[in-house]
Structure formats: C-alpha cells, structure tokens
Short mmCIF file of C-alpha atoms in Angstrom, two decimals:
data_model
loop_
_atom_site.label_atom_id
_atom_site.label_comp_id
_atom_site.label_asym_id
_atom_site.label_seq_id
_atom_site.Cartn_x
_atom_site.Cartn_y
_atom_site.Cartn_z
CA UNK A 89 83.14 38.56 93.28
CA UNK A 90 83.03 37.11 89.84
CA UNK A 91 82.77 33.51 88.95
CA UNK A 92 83.47 32.25 85.30
CA UNK A 93 81.71 29.32 83.79
CA UNK A 94 83.44 26.96 81.16
CA UNK A 95 81.63 24.48 78.96
CA UNK A 96 83.71 21.36 78.70
CA UNK A 97 84.48 20.22 75.07
CA UNK A 98 86.90 17.79 73.47
CA UNK A 99 88.60 20.87 72.05
CA UNK A 100 89.16 22.58 75.24
CA UNK A 101 87.16 24.79 77.64
CA UNK A 102 84.79 27.26 76.21
CA UNK A 103 84.09 30.26 78.33
CA UNK A 104 80.43 31.62 78.79
CA UNK A 105 81.18 35.31 78.36
CA UNK A 106 77.73 36.90 79.17
CA UNK A 107 74.02 36.31 78.99
CA UNK A 108 71.73 39.16 78.11
CA UNK A 109 68.20 39.81 77.15
CA UNK A 110 67.22 40.77 73.76
CA UNK A 111 64.06 41.68 71.86
CA UNK A 112 64.84 38.63 69.45
CA UNK A 113 61.94 36.17 69.04
CA UNK A 114 64.29 33.27 70.14
CA UNK A 115 67.26 32.70 72.32
CA UNK A 116 70.55 32.18 70.72
CA UNK A 117 74.17 31.34 71.25
CA UNK A 118 76.82 33.54 69.56
CA UNK A 119 80.56 33.44 69.33
CA UNK A 120 82.59 36.17 70.67
CA UNK A 121 79.86 39.03 70.65
CA UNK A 122 79.59 38.79 67.01
CA UNK A 123 76.60 37.98 64.70
CA UNK A 124 77.72 34.32 64.23
CA UNK A 125 74.94 32.28 65.61
CA UNK A 126 75.69 28.70 66.51
CA UNK A 127 73.68 25.93 65.03
CA UNK A 128 72.85 24.62 68.46
CA UNK A 129 70.85 27.83 69.05
CA UNK A 130 67.33 26.33 68.61
CA UNK A 131 68.22 23.57 71.13
CA UNK A 132 69.21 26.34 73.62
CA UNK A 133 65.86 28.17 72.90
CA UNK A 134 64.07 25.12 73.63
CA UNK A 135 66.12 24.62 76.87
CA UNK A 136 65.18 28.14 78.05
CA UNK A 137 61.30 28.22 77.00
CA UNK A 138 58.42 27.04 79.00
CA UNK A 139 56.30 24.78 78.84
CA UNK A 140 59.25 22.28 79.01
CA UNK A 141 62.22 24.60 79.04
CA UNK A 142 64.40 24.05 82.05
CA UNK A 143 65.58 27.63 82.48
CA UNK A 144 62.09 29.32 82.79
CA UNK A 145 60.79 26.32 85.01
CA UNK A 146 63.84 26.68 87.48
CA UNK A 147 64.11 30.52 87.60
CA UNK A 148 60.66 31.95 86.66
CA UNK A 149 59.13 33.04 83.39
CA UNK A 150 60.73 35.87 81.48
CA UNK A 151 59.21 38.66 79.49
CA UNK A 152 58.70 38.21 75.87
CA UNK A 153 61.97 38.10 73.87
CA UNK A 154 64.89 35.76 74.10
CA UNK A 155 68.37 35.37 75.62
CA UNK A 156 71.57 35.97 73.85
CA UNK A 157 74.46 33.77 75.30
CA UNK A 158 77.99 34.78 74.22
CA UNK A 159 80.69 32.22 74.23
CA UNK A 160 84.34 32.32 73.30
CA UNK A 161 84.27 29.56 70.92
CA UNK A 162 81.91 27.04 69.12
CA UNK A 163 80.77 24.55 71.66
CA UNK A 164 79.82 21.91 69.08
CA UNK A 165 76.80 19.75 69.02
CA UNK A 166 75.30 17.26 71.70
CA UNK A 167 73.64 18.53 74.93
CA UNK A 168 76.44 18.22 77.42
CA UNK A 169 76.42 22.31 77.44
CA UNK A 170 73.08 22.08 79.32
CA UNK A 171 74.47 22.00 83.00
CA UNK A 172 77.14 24.79 82.48
CA UNK A 173 74.45 26.94 80.81
CA UNK A 174 72.18 26.26 83.78
CA UNK A 175 74.87 27.31 86.24
CA UNK A 176 75.73 30.53 84.11
CA UNK A 177 72.03 31.41 84.26
CA UNK A 178 71.85 31.11 87.94
CA UNK A 179 75.17 33.31 88.37
CA UNK A 180 74.09 35.91 85.71
CA UNK A 181 70.89 36.44 87.50
CA UNK A 182 72.76 37.34 90.56
CA UNK A 183 75.25 39.56 88.79
CA UNK A 184 77.87 37.12 89.62
CA UNK A 185 78.83 35.55 86.20
CA UNK A 186 82.34 37.01 85.07
CA UNK A 187 82.48 38.81 81.80
CA UNK A 188 85.06 38.71 79.15
CA UNK A 189 86.98 41.53 80.78
CA UNK A 190 86.74 40.44 84.33
CA UNK A 191 89.34 38.60 86.16
CA UNK A 192 87.34 35.69 87.97
CA UNK A 193 87.83 34.76 91.53
CA UNK A 194 86.45 31.21 90.74
CA UNK A 195 86.26 29.18 87.75
CA UNK A 196 83.75 26.33 87.13
CA UNK A 197 84.54 23.74 84.54
CA UNK A 198 81.12 22.05 83.91
CA UNK A 199 79.62 19.21 81.80
CA UNK A 200 76.26 17.49 81.94
CA UNK A 201 72.76 17.48 80.69
CA UNK A 202 69.74 18.55 82.64
CA UNK A 203 66.17 17.35 82.38
CA UNK A 204 62.87 19.10 82.88
CA UNK A 205 62.88 17.46 86.28
CA UNK A 206 66.50 18.98 87.07
CA UNK A 207 68.00 15.48 86.86
CA UNK A 208 71.65 15.52 85.69
CA UNK A 209 72.42 12.78 83.17
CA UNK A 210 75.70 11.31 82.30
CA UNK A 211 77.72 12.48 79.09
CA UNK A 212 80.39 10.95 76.86
CA UNK A 213 83.95 11.70 76.48
CA UNK A 214 84.59 13.25 79.91
CA UNK A 215 88.25 12.19 79.93
CA UNK A 216 88.75 13.44 76.53
CA UNK A 217 87.37 16.68 77.74
CA UNK A 218 89.50 16.85 80.64
CA UNK A 219 92.56 16.05 78.90
CA UNK A 220 91.93 18.97 76.36
CA UNK A 221 91.38 21.17 79.22
CA UNK A 222 94.16 20.34 81.47
CA UNK A 223 96.68 23.13 80.47
CA UNK A 224 93.86 25.70 80.52
CA UNK A 225 92.77 24.77 83.98
CA UNK A 226 96.42 24.77 85.21
CA UNK A 227 96.81 28.25 83.89
CA UNK A 228 93.76 29.43 85.75
CA UNK A 229 95.17 27.77 89.15
CA UNK A 230 98.38 29.52 88.38
CA UNK A 231 96.65 32.76 88.04
CA UNK A 232 95.21 32.53 91.58
CA UNK A 233 91.78 31.45 90.30
CA UNK A 234 89.93 28.79 92.44
CA UNK A 235 88.73 25.83 89.97
CA UNK A 236 86.19 23.20 90.46
CA UNK A 237 85.28 20.46 87.93
CA UNK A 238 81.73 19.52 87.92
CA UNK A 239 80.48 16.47 86.30
CA UNK A 240 77.45 14.08 86.41
CA UNK A 241 77.76 11.65 89.40
CA UNK A 242 77.80 8.83 86.82
CA UNK A 243 80.92 10.25 85.21
CA UNK A 244 82.70 10.80 88.49
CA UNK A 245 84.86 7.87 88.23
CA UNK A 246 86.32 9.30 84.84
CA UNK A 247 87.23 12.61 86.46
CA UNK A 248 89.98 11.19 88.34
CA UNK A 249 92.68 13.18 90.09
CA UNK A 250 95.38 12.21 87.62
CA UNK A 251 93.31 14.09 84.86
CA UNK A 252 93.21 17.29 86.62
CA UNK A 253 95.91 19.72 87.80
CA UNK A 254 96.71 20.13 91.62
CA UNK A 255 94.51 22.36 93.45
CA UNK A 256 91.34 21.62 91.27
CA UNK A 257 88.33 20.31 93.12
CA UNK A 258 86.02 17.68 91.64
CA UNK A 259 82.32 17.54 92.29
CA UNK A 260 79.93 14.75 91.08
CA UNK A 261 76.16 15.43 91.03
CA UNK A 262 72.95 13.61 90.23
CA UNK A 263 70.51 16.60 90.06
CA UNK A 264 70.76 20.27 90.24
CA UNK A 265 69.47 20.12 93.91
CA UNK A 266 72.39 18.23 94.97
CA UNK A 267 74.69 21.24 94.46
CA UNK A 268 72.10 23.38 96.21
CA UNK A 269 71.36 21.31 99.15
CA UNK A 270 73.97 22.62 101.36
CA UNK A 271 72.75 26.18 100.96
CA UNK A 272 69.73 26.45 103.38
CA UNK A 273 68.67 29.91 103.46
CA UNK A 274 71.10 31.72 101.22
CA UNK A 275 74.09 33.89 101.86
CA UNK A 276 75.03 37.50 101.89
CA UNK A 277 78.67 37.42 101.20
CA UNK A 278 81.45 34.95 100.53
CA UNK A 279 84.74 36.21 101.83
CA UNK A 280 87.88 34.40 100.51
CA UNK A 281 90.81 34.77 102.86
CA UNK A 282 89.49 38.02 103.92
CA UNK A 283 87.06 39.90 106.05
CA UNK A 284 83.10 39.70 105.38
CA UNK A 285 81.69 42.23 103.05
CA UNK A 286 80.21 45.44 104.22
CA UNK A 287 76.43 45.73 104.53
CA UNK A 288 76.33 47.78 101.22
CA UNK A 289 78.22 45.08 99.40
CA UNK A 290 75.63 42.36 100.11
CA UNK A 291 74.50 40.17 97.43
CA UNK A 292 70.50 40.33 96.89
CA UNK A 293 68.65 37.11 97.56
CA UNK A 294 66.08 36.69 94.66
CA UNK A 295 66.52 33.45 92.99
CA UNK A 296 64.47 30.15 93.08
CA UNK A 297 64.47 26.74 91.95
CA UNK A 298 61.86 24.36 90.89
CA UNK A 299 62.67 22.52 93.96
CA UNK A 300 63.24 25.31 96.19
CA UNK A 301 61.19 27.92 97.89
CA UNK A 302 61.34 31.63 96.97
CA UNK A 303 63.55 32.33 100.05
CA UNK A 304 66.16 29.88 98.99
CA UNK A 305 69.04 31.26 96.85
CA UNK A 306 70.46 29.23 93.72
CA UNK A 307 74.00 29.24 94.76
CA UNK A 308 75.46 26.28 92.98
CA UNK A 309 79.04 27.72 93.28
CA UNK A 310 78.98 27.83 97.00
CA UNK A 311 78.25 24.20 97.33
CA UNK A 312 81.24 23.44 94.97
CA UNK A 313 83.46 25.77 97.05
CA UNK A 314 82.48 23.87 100.19
CA UNK A 315 83.16 20.64 98.55
CA UNK A 316 86.50 21.47 97.12
CA UNK A 317 87.53 23.22 100.61
CA UNK A 318 87.68 26.68 98.89
CA UNK A 319 87.09 29.69 100.96
CA UNK A 320 88.10 30.50 104.66
CA UNK A 321 84.90 32.52 105.47
CA UNK A 322 81.33 31.72 104.60
CA UNK A 323 78.89 34.34 106.04
CA UNK A 324 75.21 33.16 105.78
CA UNK A 325 72.11 35.36 106.05
CA UNK A 326 69.13 33.58 107.64
CA UNK A 327 65.99 35.43 106.16
CA UNK A 328 63.02 34.22 108.09
CA UNK A 329 60.78 31.88 105.93
CA UNK A 330 57.18 32.96 105.82
CA UNK A 331 54.69 30.54 107.21
CA UNK A 332 53.06 28.70 104.43
CA UNK A 333 56.27 28.40 102.37
CA UNK A 334 56.32 25.12 100.29
CA UNK A 335 59.54 23.47 99.17
CA UNK A 336 61.17 20.27 98.44
CA UNK A 337 64.87 19.44 99.10
CA UNK A 338 65.11 16.89 96.29
CA UNK A 339 63.14 15.42 93.34
CA UNK A 340 61.95 12.28 95.34
CA UNK A 341 61.76 14.33 98.83
CA UNK A 342 58.33 14.93 100.38
CA UNK A 343 56.82 18.31 99.87
CA UNK A 344 57.31 20.46 102.81
CA UNK A 345 55.51 23.32 104.28
CA UNK A 346 56.68 25.85 107.06
CA UNK A 347 54.50 26.00 110.10
CA UNK A 348 54.69 29.21 112.00
CA UNK A 349 55.96 29.11 115.75
CA UNK A 350 53.52 29.80 118.34
CA UNK A 351 51.76 28.38 121.52
CA UNK A 352 48.73 26.29 121.77
CA UNK A 353 46.79 24.05 124.22
CA UNK A 354 47.73 20.49 123.79
CA UNK A 355 45.33 17.62 124.67
CA UNK A 356 41.69 17.40 124.96
CA UNK A 357 39.40 19.00 127.59
CA UNK A 358 37.22 16.63 129.66
CA UNK A 359 33.96 17.73 127.98
CA UNK A 360 35.23 16.58 124.55
CA UNK A 361 33.09 13.88 122.91
CA UNK A 362 34.72 10.36 123.04
CA UNK A 363 38.02 11.59 124.52
CA UNK A 364 40.21 9.41 126.65
CA UNK A 365 42.10 10.20 129.95
CA UNK A 366 45.43 9.68 128.50
CA UNK A 367 44.71 12.91 126.27
CA UNK A 368 45.15 15.21 129.08
CA UNK A 369 45.68 17.15 131.03
CA UNK A 370 45.28 20.11 128.63
CA UNK A 371 48.74 22.15 128.77
CA UNK A 372 50.33 24.99 127.20
CA UNK A 373 53.04 24.20 124.67
CA UNK A 374 55.35 26.65 122.93
CA UNK A 375 56.85 25.76 119.65
CA UNK A 376 59.37 27.35 117.31
CA UNK A 377 58.84 27.32 113.47
CA UNK A 378 59.60 24.04 111.69
CA UNK A 379 58.84 22.47 108.25
CA UNK A 380 56.46 19.59 108.00
CA UNK A 381 55.52 17.33 105.06
CA UNK A 382 52.22 18.40 103.51
CA UNK A 383 51.38 14.73 102.95
CA UNK A 384 52.07 11.50 104.50
CA UNK A 385 55.00 9.71 102.81
CA UNK A 386 53.77 8.01 99.62
CA UNK A 387 54.47 4.76 98.20
CA UNK A 388 56.45 6.32 95.47
CA UNK A 389 58.77 8.22 97.85
CA UNK A 390 59.28 5.00 100.00
CA UNK A 391 60.16 2.92 96.67
CA UNK A 392 62.83 5.31 95.98
CA UNK A 393 64.18 4.50 99.52
CA UNK A 394 63.86 0.98 99.20
CA UNK A 395 65.57 0.82 95.89
CA UNK A 396 68.38 3.09 96.66
CA UNK A 397 69.15 1.98 100.17
CA UNK A 398 68.77 -1.83 99.47
CA UNK A 399 67.17 -2.15 102.93
CA UNK A 400 64.56 -5.07 102.97
CA UNK A 401 61.13 -3.84 103.78
CA UNK A 402 58.97 -6.73 102.67
CA UNK A 403 58.14 -8.45 105.91
CA UNK A 404 54.84 -9.41 107.21
CA UNK A 405 52.00 -7.14 107.92
CA UNK A 406 48.89 -7.02 110.31
CA UNK A 407 45.72 -7.34 108.27
CA UNK A 408 42.12 -7.52 109.27
CA UNK A 409 40.16 -10.47 108.30
CA UNK A 410 36.45 -10.28 108.74
CA UNK A 411 35.86 -9.11 112.38
CA UNK A 412 39.25 -10.00 113.60
CA UNK A 413 42.82 -9.70 112.37
CA UNK A 414 46.11 -11.60 111.86
CA UNK A 415 49.63 -11.02 110.81
CA UNK A 416 49.99 -12.17 107.16
CA UNK A 417 53.41 -13.13 106.24
CA UNK A 418 52.47 -12.47 102.35
CA UNK A 419 51.46 -8.84 103.08
CA UNK A 420 53.74 -5.79 103.11
CA UNK A 421 53.93 -2.17 102.04
CA UNK A 422 53.96 -3.42 98.46
CA UNK A 423 50.72 -5.16 98.99
CA UNK A 424 48.82 -4.48 102.10
CA UNK A 425 45.88 -6.33 101.16
CA UNK A 426 44.11 -3.63 99.11
CA UNK A 427 45.00 -1.73 95.86
CA UNK A 428 47.04 1.33 96.17
CA UNK A 429 48.73 3.70 93.77
CA UNK A 430 52.00 5.40 93.70
CA UNK A 431 50.46 8.48 95.41
CA UNK A 432 48.62 6.59 98.26
CA UNK A 433 50.25 6.77 101.55
CA UNK A 434 52.71 3.97 102.25
CA UNK A 435 51.51 1.61 105.02
CA UNK A 436 52.66 -1.61 106.80
CA UNK A 437 55.56 0.38 107.96
CA UNK A 438 56.77 0.02 111.49
CA UNK A 439 58.49 2.81 113.65
CA UNK A 440 61.87 1.46 112.89
CA UNK A 441 61.70 1.42 109.20
CA UNK A 442 60.18 5.04 109.35
CA UNK A 443 63.41 5.84 110.99
CA UNK A 444 65.45 4.01 108.48
CA UNK A 445 63.63 6.11 105.68
CA UNK A 446 64.45 9.35 107.59
CA UNK A 447 68.15 8.40 107.99
CA UNK A 448 68.32 7.65 104.17
CA UNK A 449 66.70 10.87 103.35
CA UNK A 450 68.98 12.77 105.74
CA UNK A 451 71.99 11.22 104.01
CA UNK A 452 70.40 11.91 100.60
CA UNK A 453 70.01 15.59 101.09
CA UNK A 454 72.61 16.42 103.54
CA UNK A 455 69.69 17.79 105.93
CA UNK A 456 68.29 16.52 109.11
CA UNK A 457 64.93 14.91 108.57
CA UNK A 458 62.92 13.26 111.53
CA UNK A 459 59.58 12.09 112.82
CA UNK A 460 57.68 14.79 114.36
CA UNK A 461 57.27 15.19 118.06
CA UNK A 462 53.79 14.45 119.27
CA UNK A 463 53.41 18.21 120.21
CA UNK A 464 54.56 19.29 116.77
CA UNK A 465 52.12 16.92 115.17
CA UNK A 466 49.12 18.05 117.27
CA UNK A 467 50.05 21.60 116.66
CA UNK A 468 50.29 21.23 112.80
CA UNK A 469 47.18 19.02 112.65
CA UNK A 470 45.09 21.62 114.57
CA UNK A 471 46.11 24.30 112.39
CA UNK A 472 45.41 27.10 114.92
CA UNK A 473 42.03 25.47 116.09
CA UNK A 474 40.96 24.13 119.46
CA UNK A 475 37.81 21.96 118.09
CA UNK A 476 38.18 18.27 117.92
CA UNK A 477 38.84 18.54 114.28
CA UNK A 478 40.64 21.19 112.21
CA UNK A 479 37.40 21.37 110.11
CA UNK A 480 35.22 22.19 113.47
CA UNK A 481 33.19 20.24 116.00
CA UNK A 482 32.49 17.36 113.59
CA UNK A 483 33.60 15.94 110.56
CA UNK A 484 32.18 13.98 107.54
CA UNK A 485 33.58 11.75 105.03
CA UNK A 486 33.56 14.49 102.37
CA UNK A 487 36.32 16.09 104.39
CA UNK A 488 38.59 13.11 105.37
CA UNK A 489 39.00 9.31 104.68
CA UNK A 490 37.61 7.36 107.50
CA UNK A 491 34.80 4.97 108.42
CA UNK A 492 31.95 7.46 107.53
CA UNK A 493 29.35 4.95 108.35
CA UNK A 494 29.97 6.35 112.06
CA UNK A 495 29.03 9.61 112.87
CA UNK A 496 30.68 12.18 115.42
CA UNK A 497 28.30 14.09 117.60
CA UNK A 498 25.68 15.70 115.23
CA UNK A 499 27.70 15.07 112.06
CA UNK A 500 26.08 13.27 109.23
CA UNK A 501 26.93 9.60 108.26
CA UNK A 502 28.86 9.22 104.86
CA UNK A 503 30.85 6.54 103.06
CA UNK A 504 33.21 3.92 104.30
CA UNK A 505 36.01 3.58 101.44
CA UNK A 506 37.76 0.82 103.03
CA UNK A 507 41.10 1.71 101.51
CA UNK A 508 43.51 4.67 101.50
CA UNK A 509 43.03 7.59 99.21
CA UNK A 510 45.91 9.34 97.25
CA UNK A 511 47.41 12.06 99.46
CA UNK A 512 45.97 15.42 99.17
CA UNK A 513 42.34 14.08 98.18
CA UNK A 514 40.74 16.34 100.95
CA UNK A 515 41.11 20.01 101.71
CA UNK A 516 44.27 21.17 103.41
CA UNK A 517 44.03 22.77 106.97
CA UNK A 518 45.08 26.33 107.70
CA UNK A 519 48.75 25.34 108.08
CA UNK A 520 48.66 23.53 104.41
CA UNK A 521 48.58 19.92 105.68
CA UNK A 522 46.42 17.20 104.13
CA UNK A 523 45.10 14.14 105.64
CA UNK A 524 45.74 14.73 109.36
CA UNK A 525 42.46 13.21 110.08
CA UNK A 526 42.22 9.63 108.67
CA UNK A 527 43.84 7.90 105.85
CA UNK A 528 46.73 6.35 107.49
CA UNK A 529 47.80 6.40 111.31
CA UNK A 530 51.14 8.39 111.52
CA UNK A 531 54.07 7.37 113.76
CA UNK A 532 55.71 10.15 115.84
CA UNK A 533 58.89 10.25 117.78
CA UNK A 534 57.52 10.19 121.47
CA UNK A 535 57.60 7.41 123.94
CA UNK A 536 54.28 6.37 125.37
CA UNK A 537 53.19 8.00 128.57
CA UNK A 538 49.72 7.33 130.15
CA UNK A 539 49.17 11.24 130.57
CA UNK A 540 50.61 14.58 130.09
CA UNK A 541 51.84 15.40 133.49
CA UNK A 542 55.49 16.41 133.21
CA UNK A 543 55.37 16.34 129.32
CA UNK A 544 57.90 18.69 127.67
CA UNK A 545 56.46 22.31 127.20
CA UNK A 546 58.72 23.41 124.23
CA UNK A 547 57.47 21.01 121.56
CA UNK A 548 60.34 18.52 121.77
CA UNK A 549 59.57 14.74 121.73
CA UNK A 550 59.14 12.96 125.13
CA UNK A 551 61.85 10.53 125.35
CA UNK A 552 61.15 8.98 128.55
CA UNK A 553 58.45 6.59 129.74
CA UNK A 554 57.64 3.36 127.99
CA UNK A 555 59.91 3.77 124.90
CA UNK A 556 59.09 0.20 123.68
CA UNK A 557 55.97 1.60 122.51
CA UNK A 558 55.70 4.68 120.56
CA UNK A 559 52.80 7.00 119.76
CA UNK A 560 50.86 7.04 116.63
CA UNK A 561 48.46 9.95 115.62
CA UNK A 562 45.63 10.84 113.18
CA UNK A 563 43.63 7.59 112.73
CA UNK A 564 43.25 5.83 109.32
CA UNK A 565 40.55 4.95 106.68
CA UNK A 566 39.37 2.25 108.85
CA UNK A 567 38.91 4.43 112.21
CA UNK A 568 35.80 5.71 113.55
CA UNK A 569 35.53 9.36 113.62
CA UNK A 570 36.40 9.63 117.45
CA UNK A 571 39.86 8.09 116.61
CA UNK A 572 40.72 10.67 114.08
CA UNK A 573 40.36 13.77 116.26
CA UNK A 574 43.31 16.11 116.77
CA UNK A 575 44.05 15.18 120.50
CA UNK A 576 43.62 11.42 119.97
CA UNK A 577 46.49 9.29 120.65
CA UNK A 578 47.39 5.50 120.95
CA UNK A 579 50.63 3.51 121.04
CA UNK A 580 52.26 0.41 119.65
CA UNK A 581 55.43 -1.48 119.80
CA UNK A 582 58.26 -0.38 117.46
CA UNK A 583 58.14 -3.59 115.38
CA UNK A 584 54.29 -3.21 114.64
CA UNK A 585 53.42 -3.24 110.93
CA UNK A 586 49.70 -2.57 110.34
CA UNK A 587 48.01 -2.08 106.91
CA UNK A 588 46.86 1.39 107.88
CA UNK A 589 50.21 2.73 109.58
CA UNK A 590 52.29 5.14 107.91
CA UNK A 591 54.11 8.52 108.76
CA UNK A 592 55.00 11.93 107.76
CA UNK A 593 58.18 13.80 108.23
CA UNK A 594 59.78 17.04 109.76
CA UNK A 595 62.62 19.02 109.26
CA UNK A 596 64.04 21.78 111.38
CA UNK A 597 64.71 25.17 109.90
CA UNK A 598 68.07 26.92 109.75
CA UNK A 599 71.45 25.30 110.93
#
C-alpha cells in the first residue's frame, strides 16, 4: 500500500514525492528532484535536527548528514508545512510514502504546525487552501484514491463539508498523539476491500514517538482512515510489550510503565510487625500484565483536567490543626494548607473526583483508564518482594516521604518533611514505580471488606462488601512507617477529601 501526502497551500496541493538521506551537511527541500533548493530549507533543517528538531525527537537521532525532501512545487513560506512533513517522515520510515511514479491508494491533504512537544497549532488561510485544492481532491477521489483532509482542531470549523468534494474525510487534531491514539499496538497489514496480507507482506513495526513506547507504530494514517470510515478490514498485530516499557498516551497524560503478569501472595503474615487482621489472610493472586502510572497524579496533570473539563473541584478539605483536625472550607487541591509545586502529587481529591479525572482522561485519549484494583496496587508496589516494604524489612526517610521521626523495627530515625515531595524524588522499585510508600495515600477501586476471605484471586477489583467506603493504599507524608507498608490498607467514604489523599492510574493492555 502506498500513501501520498500533500502540503496544503493557497495555490493548490503540493505533493511530497520522496524523502531520502544524503551526505549533505543540512537537510533541504527541493522541487521536482532538481537542484532547485527552496528558501524554506533552513527551517526544515531546524525542524529535523536535535536538540529542538521535531523529527529527530519523534523518530530518533539519525546518522550525520541530512534529508532531502522532494516536492512537486514550491510550498511557499510560513510553517504550515510542518504537520504534512511530519506525516511524510512517519510514512517514509515505514516505506509507505508514495513516490512520484506510484499510484497511491490513500491521499492525505494536511496543514498545521508542530511544536517540539508535538502539539499541533492552528494555521491561517485554511478555507483558501481548501478552495484551491478542491478540483485536485475531486480528481483523486474519481481515480479511486481514498482522501482525508487533516487540519488542526482549532481550524476544524473552517474545513466544512461544503469546501471538500464528496467522499473526502475530515479530521481535526490537537497534537500528533491524537492521530496515533487509536493505534494501540501497531498493525501488520491494512486490507482495503480485500483479504488480509500474507505473512511475507507484513509491514515491519519499527517506529516510535516521543510520547509512545518502542513497541508502538507511528501510523497516523490508520487513525485518519478509521475516522473517515475507510477500509473494511483492519488486521492488528499484538506484539507483547516488554515489562518495564514506559510510555505516555498524550502530552498531559501520566507516564505509564508495563508491569509483568505473575502470581504473588497478597496480604501480610501474622508475624509482620504492626500488621492488622484485615490485611489477611495471605492468599495467592494471579494477574495478567497491565500498565500503571509510575507516579501519583500530579497537580499539573490534575489542573489540565479541571481546566479542560470545567468540573468544579474546589470544595473543602480535611486538614490537621495541631493534634486534631477539621474540615476547612477554604482548603482544596489548589491549596491543601502547605506549599506544593506542579510536580507534587495532587491531594484533597476524593474517590469520586479521581473517577471524574479518569473519565476525562479516557475521553481525551480514547483509551480506558481506571483506578488500580487493590490487588494490582499491592502487586505493583511490592515489585516482586514479600517484605514489608519493597526496599526490605524496614525503611528510612532517605527512601520515602513519611514521618521519619518514627521508626519501623530496627530502622533508623530520620526527618519529617511535613509536606509532599515532587513525584519521583525517591528511588523506584523493581517494577519502575515511585512513591508507593508514603507521599500521598492512593485511592483504589475496591469496596471495603474486613478481611480477604472470598476476595478475587484474578487481580480484579472486589466490588462487593461495603461499597460506601473505598480502599486507600500506600500511606502519606504524615504517616508512621507501619502505615506505609505494602500490605497496609484502610478505607474512607467516597466523598472524603484529605490533605494527604491522592491517586495513581492504571490502563489495561491491548483491546
């Protein structure tokens, strides 16, 4: 399959004919495979090269030299060529970019700018560009080519159906990840109105994005086809993600890590110091692989949710005052009563608000985010250990953020910071998670039960029992060390907001 990419200009569409590597000291754009180098070439070279170049940041560093990008005509000035060039590089790396002598199966008409963070910004003259391209797009449709118009989401209202010929799909995007998010694990072949490709025809999976793990294929055009309703058969390959794979599904999404499947003993044995009866009986649980956030959800990430969703989240919060505590109407996640930065865990969040964040994140990415089950949380927190803490039989304030003036077993006393610390301030466990001991209590999905008798053995959440109270795990900056053990658990009503309560997220792998 061959896919052509057209740069939208006010003079009509300009086809990107090929992208090749050359020994030249800089990347350049040329017209029609001639020596005619366009004046915009220095901007293209900057768009390619690290440290700020988008192409090398997205697809990895290249060998010394430059790219030569051949186009069918001058693309003018400005920077609305960036998104089509980005798409063309993605396709060229997979061998799917249609050359000048190829008859493309699919055509993408693209305009938009791309920042170093892969945000897609709006551009000018979209209506003029579409008007200038209408006849050419109609010709492509008449030839049997499948055509999709791709514009920044802020320009979507300008790309009305009255400006494009019948049979042309329209896709508005806010960032490059939005056109990738429907592609979870890559694909081996895309069959249009026909059978799937034979094994020797399979497309190799090799590309990656700044927001995607190495196992994830950069297939912008597949999302566009799905959006436009093009294609009758989509065959997806599901290569297993290696444990430890780190990825993000969008620029404001939590950073996730793949946790291997396995079996572990959940709960604490009777001899564990400071354990409670409701932490038992110890029982075997078997889990399939899943992805969990490396860090607790941060204030910055929660701010994006509040600002985009418009959901009010500024109600009161329980705070400590001396030896007691009270609900303070003036406190909230914005001001929990102590100073926090954008990378500190968000607190003063109840279970319901955590679920609202997850619903927003799922809508934003098109993927299913959720709270971890209690079993998933403990399995991930232990990181393959059965000791009270993933660091061993005791813990110090050099290893986690808790009330270090209290000791656990023969552990040493340390400091009491009396505030959250930025996520990731302490070493990760064997599964790549930070702050599973202390910093902020973390809500999980499960209803409260007084013991583990009849608890699920497959890692799923226990959704019977006292569902008016949900489980929290991990302890907080104010906790004694016995309360930050891997097996420790407690419960609170769904509406309870506390100045040391936060959460982290989970996402299932595969469809």
